[in-house]
Tab-separated table of C-alpha atoms in Angstrom:
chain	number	residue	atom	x	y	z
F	1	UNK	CA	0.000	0.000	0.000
F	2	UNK	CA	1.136	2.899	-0.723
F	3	UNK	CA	1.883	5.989	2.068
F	4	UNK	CA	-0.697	8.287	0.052
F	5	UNK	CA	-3.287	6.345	0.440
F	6	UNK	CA	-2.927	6.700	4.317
F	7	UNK	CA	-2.485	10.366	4.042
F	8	UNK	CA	-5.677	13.079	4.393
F	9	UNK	CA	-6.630	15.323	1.768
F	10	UNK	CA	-4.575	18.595	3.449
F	11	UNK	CA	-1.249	20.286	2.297
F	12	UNK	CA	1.786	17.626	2.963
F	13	UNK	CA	4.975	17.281	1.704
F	14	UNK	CA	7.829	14.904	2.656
F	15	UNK	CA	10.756	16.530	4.906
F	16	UNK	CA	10.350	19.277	7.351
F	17	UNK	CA	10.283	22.588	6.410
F	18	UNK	CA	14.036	22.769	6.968
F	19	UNK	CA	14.881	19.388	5.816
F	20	UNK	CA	15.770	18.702	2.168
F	21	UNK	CA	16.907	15.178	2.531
F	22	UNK	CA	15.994	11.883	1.382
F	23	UNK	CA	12.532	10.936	2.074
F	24	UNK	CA	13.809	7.328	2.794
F	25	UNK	CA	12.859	8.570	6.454
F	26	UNK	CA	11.872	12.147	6.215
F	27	UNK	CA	8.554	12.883	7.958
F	28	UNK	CA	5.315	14.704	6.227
F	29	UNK	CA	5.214	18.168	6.811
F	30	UNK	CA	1.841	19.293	7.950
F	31	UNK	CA	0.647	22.406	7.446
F	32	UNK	CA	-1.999	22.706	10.108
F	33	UNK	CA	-1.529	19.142	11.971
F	34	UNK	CA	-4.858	20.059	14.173
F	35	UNK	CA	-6.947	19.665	11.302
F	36	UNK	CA	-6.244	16.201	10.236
F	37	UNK	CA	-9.222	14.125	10.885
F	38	UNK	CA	-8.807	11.640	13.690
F	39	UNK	CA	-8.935	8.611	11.559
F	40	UNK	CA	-5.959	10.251	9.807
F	41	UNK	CA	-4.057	11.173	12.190
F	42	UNK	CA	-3.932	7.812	13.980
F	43	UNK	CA	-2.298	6.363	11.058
F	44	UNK	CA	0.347	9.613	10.419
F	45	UNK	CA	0.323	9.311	14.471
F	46	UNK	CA	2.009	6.296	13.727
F	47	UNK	CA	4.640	7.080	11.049
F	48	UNK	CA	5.623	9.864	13.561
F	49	UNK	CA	6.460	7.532	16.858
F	50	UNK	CA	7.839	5.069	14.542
F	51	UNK	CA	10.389	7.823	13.430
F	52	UNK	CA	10.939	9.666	17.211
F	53	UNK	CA	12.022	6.303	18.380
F	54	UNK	CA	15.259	6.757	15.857
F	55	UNK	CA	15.616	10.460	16.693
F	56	UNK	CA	18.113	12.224	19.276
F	57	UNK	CA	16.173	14.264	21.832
F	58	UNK	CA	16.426	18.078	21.637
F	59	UNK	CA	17.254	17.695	17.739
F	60	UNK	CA	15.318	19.802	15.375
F	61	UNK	CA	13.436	17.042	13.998
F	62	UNK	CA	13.010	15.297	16.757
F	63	UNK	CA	11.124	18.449	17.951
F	64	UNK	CA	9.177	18.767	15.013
F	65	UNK	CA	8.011	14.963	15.117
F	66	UNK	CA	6.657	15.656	19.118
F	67	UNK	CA	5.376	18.749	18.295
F	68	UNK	CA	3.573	17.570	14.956
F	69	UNK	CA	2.326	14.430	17.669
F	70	UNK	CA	0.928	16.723	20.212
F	71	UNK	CA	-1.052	19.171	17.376
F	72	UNK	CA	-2.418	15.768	15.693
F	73	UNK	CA	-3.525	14.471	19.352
F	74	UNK	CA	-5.254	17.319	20.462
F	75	UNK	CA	-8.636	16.060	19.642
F	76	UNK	CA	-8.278	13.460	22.175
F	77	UNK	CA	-7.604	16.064	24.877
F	78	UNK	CA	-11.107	17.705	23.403
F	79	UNK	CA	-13.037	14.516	23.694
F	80	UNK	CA	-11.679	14.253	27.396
F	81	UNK	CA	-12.520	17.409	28.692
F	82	UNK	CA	-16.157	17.331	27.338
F	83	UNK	CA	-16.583	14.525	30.265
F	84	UNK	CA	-16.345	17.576	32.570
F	85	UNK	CA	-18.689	20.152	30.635
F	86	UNK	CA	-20.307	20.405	33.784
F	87	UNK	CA	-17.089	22.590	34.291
F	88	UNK	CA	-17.669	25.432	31.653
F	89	UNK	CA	-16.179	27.695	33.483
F	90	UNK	CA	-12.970	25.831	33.771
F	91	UNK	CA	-12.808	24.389	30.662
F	92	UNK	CA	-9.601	26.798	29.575
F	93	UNK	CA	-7.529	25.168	32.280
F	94	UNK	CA	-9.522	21.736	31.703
F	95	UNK	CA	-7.539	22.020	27.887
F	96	UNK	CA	-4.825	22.867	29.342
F	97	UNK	CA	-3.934	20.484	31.841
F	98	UNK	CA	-5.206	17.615	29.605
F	99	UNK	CA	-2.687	18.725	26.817
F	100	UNK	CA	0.082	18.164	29.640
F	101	UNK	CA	-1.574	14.602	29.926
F	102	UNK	CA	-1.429	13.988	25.816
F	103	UNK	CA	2.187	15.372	25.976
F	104	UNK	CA	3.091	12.456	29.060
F	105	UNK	CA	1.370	9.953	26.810
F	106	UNK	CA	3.156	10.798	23.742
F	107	UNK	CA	6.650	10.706	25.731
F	108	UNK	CA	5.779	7.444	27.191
F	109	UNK	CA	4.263	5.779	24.330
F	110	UNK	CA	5.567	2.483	22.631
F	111	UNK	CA	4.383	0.726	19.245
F	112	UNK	CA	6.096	-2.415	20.343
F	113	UNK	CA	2.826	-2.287	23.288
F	114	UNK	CA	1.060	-3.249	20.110
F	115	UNK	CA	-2.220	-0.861	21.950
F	116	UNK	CA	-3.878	2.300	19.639
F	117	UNK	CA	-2.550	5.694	21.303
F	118	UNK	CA	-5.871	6.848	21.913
F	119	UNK	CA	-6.658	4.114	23.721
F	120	UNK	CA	-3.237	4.751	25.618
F	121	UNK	CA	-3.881	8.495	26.095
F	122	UNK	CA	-6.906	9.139	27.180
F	123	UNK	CA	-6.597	7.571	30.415
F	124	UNK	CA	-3.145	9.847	30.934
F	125	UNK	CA	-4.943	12.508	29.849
F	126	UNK	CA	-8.331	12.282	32.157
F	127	UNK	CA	-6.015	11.530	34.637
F	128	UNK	CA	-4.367	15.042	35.247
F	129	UNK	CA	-7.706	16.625	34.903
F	130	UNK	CA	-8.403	14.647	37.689
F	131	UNK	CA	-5.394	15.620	39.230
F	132	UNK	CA	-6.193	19.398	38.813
F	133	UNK	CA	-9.299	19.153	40.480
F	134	UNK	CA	-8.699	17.482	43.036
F	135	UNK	CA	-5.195	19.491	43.501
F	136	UNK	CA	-6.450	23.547	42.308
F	137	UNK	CA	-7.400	24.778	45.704
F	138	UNK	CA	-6.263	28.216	46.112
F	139	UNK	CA	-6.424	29.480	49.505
F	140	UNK	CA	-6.176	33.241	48.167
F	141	UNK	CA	-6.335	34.765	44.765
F	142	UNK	CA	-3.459	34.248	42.738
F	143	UNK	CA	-3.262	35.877	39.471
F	144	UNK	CA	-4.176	33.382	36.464
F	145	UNK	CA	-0.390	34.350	35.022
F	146	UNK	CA	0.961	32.812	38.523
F	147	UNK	CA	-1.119	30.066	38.347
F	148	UNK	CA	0.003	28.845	34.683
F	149	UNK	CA	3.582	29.778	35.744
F	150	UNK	CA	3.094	27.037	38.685
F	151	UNK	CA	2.066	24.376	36.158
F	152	UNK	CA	4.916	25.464	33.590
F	153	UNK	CA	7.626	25.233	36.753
F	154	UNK	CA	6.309	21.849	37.637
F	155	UNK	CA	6.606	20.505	34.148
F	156	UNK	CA	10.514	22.194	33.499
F	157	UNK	CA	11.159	20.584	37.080
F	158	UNK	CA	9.945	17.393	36.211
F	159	UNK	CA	12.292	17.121	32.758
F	160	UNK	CA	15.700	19.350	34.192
F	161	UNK	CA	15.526	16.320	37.240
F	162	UNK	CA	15.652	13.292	34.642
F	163	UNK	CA	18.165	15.030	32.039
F	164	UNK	CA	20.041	16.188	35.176
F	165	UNK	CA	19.556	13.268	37.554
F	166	UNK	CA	18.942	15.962	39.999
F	167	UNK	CA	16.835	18.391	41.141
F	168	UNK	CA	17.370	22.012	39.323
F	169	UNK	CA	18.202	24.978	40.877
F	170	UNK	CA	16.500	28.486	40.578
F	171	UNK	CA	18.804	29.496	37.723
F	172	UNK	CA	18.438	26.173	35.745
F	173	UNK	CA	14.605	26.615	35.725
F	174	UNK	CA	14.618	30.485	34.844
F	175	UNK	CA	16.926	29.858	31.315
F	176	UNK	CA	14.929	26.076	30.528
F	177	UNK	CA	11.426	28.413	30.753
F	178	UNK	CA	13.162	31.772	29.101
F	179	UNK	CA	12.411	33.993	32.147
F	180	UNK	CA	14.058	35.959	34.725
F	181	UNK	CA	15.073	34.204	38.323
F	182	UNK	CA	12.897	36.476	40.008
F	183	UNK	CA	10.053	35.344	37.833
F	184	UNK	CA	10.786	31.603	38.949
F	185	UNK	CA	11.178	32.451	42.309
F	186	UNK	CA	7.433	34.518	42.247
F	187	UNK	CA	5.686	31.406	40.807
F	188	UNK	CA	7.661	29.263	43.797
F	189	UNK	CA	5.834	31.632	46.072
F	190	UNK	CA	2.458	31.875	44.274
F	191	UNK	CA	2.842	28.263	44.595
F	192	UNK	CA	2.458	28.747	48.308
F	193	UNK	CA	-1.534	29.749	48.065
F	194	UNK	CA	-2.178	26.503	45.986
F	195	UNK	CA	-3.231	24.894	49.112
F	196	UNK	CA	-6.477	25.598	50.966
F	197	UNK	CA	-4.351	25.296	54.446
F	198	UNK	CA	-1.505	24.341	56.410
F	199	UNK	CA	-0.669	22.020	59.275
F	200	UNK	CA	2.413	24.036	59.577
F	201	UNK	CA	0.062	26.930	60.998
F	202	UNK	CA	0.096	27.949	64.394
F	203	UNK	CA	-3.261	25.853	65.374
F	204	UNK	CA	-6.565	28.026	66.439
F	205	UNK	CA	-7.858	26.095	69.350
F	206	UNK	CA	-8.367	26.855	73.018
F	207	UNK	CA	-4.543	25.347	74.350
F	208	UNK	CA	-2.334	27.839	75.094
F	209	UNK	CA	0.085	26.110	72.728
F	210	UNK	CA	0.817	28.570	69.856
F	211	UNK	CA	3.026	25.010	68.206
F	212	UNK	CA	2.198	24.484	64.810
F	213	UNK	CA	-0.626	21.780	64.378
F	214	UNK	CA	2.155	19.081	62.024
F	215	UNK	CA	4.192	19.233	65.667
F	216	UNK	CA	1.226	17.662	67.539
F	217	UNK	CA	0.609	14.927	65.149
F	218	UNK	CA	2.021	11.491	65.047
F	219	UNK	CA	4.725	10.603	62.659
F	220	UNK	CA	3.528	7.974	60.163
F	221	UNK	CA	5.510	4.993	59.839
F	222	UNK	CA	7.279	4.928	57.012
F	223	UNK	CA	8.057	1.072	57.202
F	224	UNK	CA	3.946	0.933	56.486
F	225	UNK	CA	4.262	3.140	54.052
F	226	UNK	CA	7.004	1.952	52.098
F	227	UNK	CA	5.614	-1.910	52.240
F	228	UNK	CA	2.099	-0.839	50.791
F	229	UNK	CA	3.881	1.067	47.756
F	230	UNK	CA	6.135	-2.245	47.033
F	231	UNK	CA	2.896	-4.207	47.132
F	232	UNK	CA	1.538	-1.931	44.812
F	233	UNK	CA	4.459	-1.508	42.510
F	234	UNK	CA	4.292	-5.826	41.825
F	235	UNK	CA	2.193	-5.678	39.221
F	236	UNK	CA	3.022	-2.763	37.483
F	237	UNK	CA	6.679	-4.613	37.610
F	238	UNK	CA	5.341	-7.603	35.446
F	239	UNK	CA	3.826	-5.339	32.897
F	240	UNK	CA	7.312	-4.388	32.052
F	241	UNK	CA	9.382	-5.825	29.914
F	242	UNK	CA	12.705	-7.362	30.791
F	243	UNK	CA	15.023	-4.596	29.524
F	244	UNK	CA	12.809	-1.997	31.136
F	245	UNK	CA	13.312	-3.875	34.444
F	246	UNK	CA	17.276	-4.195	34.205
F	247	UNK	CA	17.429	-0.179	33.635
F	248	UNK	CA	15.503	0.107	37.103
F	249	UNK	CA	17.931	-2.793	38.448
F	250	UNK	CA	20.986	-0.299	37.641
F	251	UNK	CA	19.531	2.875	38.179
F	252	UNK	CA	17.788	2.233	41.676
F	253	UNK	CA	19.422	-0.921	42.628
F	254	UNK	CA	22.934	-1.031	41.511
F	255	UNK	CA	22.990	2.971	41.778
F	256	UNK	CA	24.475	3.374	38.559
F	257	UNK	CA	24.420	7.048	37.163
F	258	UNK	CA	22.484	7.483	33.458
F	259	UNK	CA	26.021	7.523	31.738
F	260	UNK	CA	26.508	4.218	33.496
F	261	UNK	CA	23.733	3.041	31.859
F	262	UNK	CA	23.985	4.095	28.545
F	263	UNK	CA	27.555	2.462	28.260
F	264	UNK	CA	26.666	-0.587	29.373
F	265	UNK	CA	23.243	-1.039	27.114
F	266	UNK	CA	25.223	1.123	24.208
F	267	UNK	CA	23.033	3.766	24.300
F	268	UNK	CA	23.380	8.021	24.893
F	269	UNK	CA	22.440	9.060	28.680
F	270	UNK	CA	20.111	11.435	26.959
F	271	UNK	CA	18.479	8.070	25.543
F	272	UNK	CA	18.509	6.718	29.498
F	273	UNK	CA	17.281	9.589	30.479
F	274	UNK	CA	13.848	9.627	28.588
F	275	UNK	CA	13.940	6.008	28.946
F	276	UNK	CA	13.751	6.402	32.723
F	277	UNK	CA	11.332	9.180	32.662
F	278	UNK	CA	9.146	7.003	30.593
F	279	UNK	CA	9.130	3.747	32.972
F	280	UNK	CA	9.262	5.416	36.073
F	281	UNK	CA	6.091	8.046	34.800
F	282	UNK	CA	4.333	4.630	34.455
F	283	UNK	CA	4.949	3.659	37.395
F	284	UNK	CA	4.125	6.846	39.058
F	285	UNK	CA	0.874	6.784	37.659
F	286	UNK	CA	0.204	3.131	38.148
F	287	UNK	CA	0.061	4.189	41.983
F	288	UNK	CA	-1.929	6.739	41.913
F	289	UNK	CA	-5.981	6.087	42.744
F	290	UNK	CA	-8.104	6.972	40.153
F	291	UNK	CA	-11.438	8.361	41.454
């Protein structure tokens, strides 16, 4: 079969807009990617993971292939966040919070799982609504600016500590998001009326104890705590495959750094890197309860 008849009817071409090469693996260039029909862009959807898998991260075309997979995907983030209609008035952030889910689907997403994205996606997606409802509790008014600067921080966070292996400082975070430190440092502290209160508050009762409530309250065991999360983490282990579970052997077991890694399976540490963020963001969200 040939690859037109899997194209749409819209303005493609073979290369990106700044590639001339061979189109023995050059991508379609899509002029407006969001207007694809679905049933169209599953099938380019595919072309374009098949191809990311060969790419370097933070190349040009590697860029242009996740960006292309985002703009293709975004009707899925639609058809999520019409389950919340209810929310009209939210329904701005609703988009916006489910494209961060589409983008962590896209980055973790495998052909070799042999599973349609959407199918994949959604769940990811309807997820972090979730998340941002039952999270978006703003004790005082916080500018909407501040409030999308908290959700960009927590995103550059998230990718500066798995390409550094650590977590980023002030400076780091400022030139990853373009801005000025001082800019970080106000969304750290807008950050601060995300939550609708504080056990680290002096506690309003009748003692004469002006000690925060959090020094009153027991300690949880963390022995408990850590025994339910390896119970948890069992079967989410099996659904991995055996490679996946060697690169958690030497990251988290054998304490091997990313560079380790990548020498010993012949890979970059960039590759580790988004290799790790991939498993362990499955992980992560295998654990979480769905409501």
């Amino acid at each position: 079969m040939s690859t037109a008849n899997t194209m749409p009817a819209t303005s493609i071409r073979y290369g990106t807009r700044h590639d001339a090469a061979s189109t023995e693996h050059a991508l379609p260039y899509l002029e407006r990617p969001a207007d694809v029909a679905p049933k169209d862009a599953r099938e380019i959807s595919k072309l374009f993971f098949a191809r990311l898998t060969e790419l370097e991260e933070g190349t040009r075309e590697y860029q242009y292939a996740r960006n292309t997979l985002i703009e293709l995907n975004l009707s899925l983030v639609r058809y999520a966040a019409g389950r919340f209609r209810n929310r009209a008035d939210q329904m701005e952030d609703i988009v916006q919070v489910g494209t961060i889910g589409l983008i962590k689907a896209i980055d973790r997403f495998e052909l070799t799982r042999e599973v349609e994205f959407a199918t994949f996606a959604v769940p990811y997606i309807v997820g972090e609504i979730k998340r941002f409802f039952r999270d978006t509790s703003w004790a005082v008014h916080v500018p909407r600016r501040l409030q999308e600067l908290r959700i960009d921080l927590a995103r550059a966070s998230d990718d500066l500590s798995q390409r550094l292996d650590r977590a980023p400082t002030t400076a780091e975070l400022a030139e990853h998001l373009g801005l000025e430190e001082e800019e970080v440092i106000e969304g750290v502290v807008a950050g601060n009326g995300y939550t609708a209160g504080s056990i680290d508050f002096p506690s309003d009762d009748s003692s004469d104890s002006s000690a925060p409530l959090s020094d009153r309250l027991g300690a949880p065991d963390a022995g408990l705590e850590t025994a339910e999360n390896v119970q948890a983490l069992k079967p989410l282990l099996r659904e991995l495959d055996d490679r996946e579970r060697q690169i958690l052997q030497m990251r988290f077991g054998d304490e091997m750094t990313q560079a380790e890694i990548g020498a010993e399976l012949g890979v970059t540490q960039m590759h580790v890197s988004r290799l790790l963020s991939r498993i362990t963001g499955r992980l992560r969200d295998g654990l979480l309860v769905v409501e």
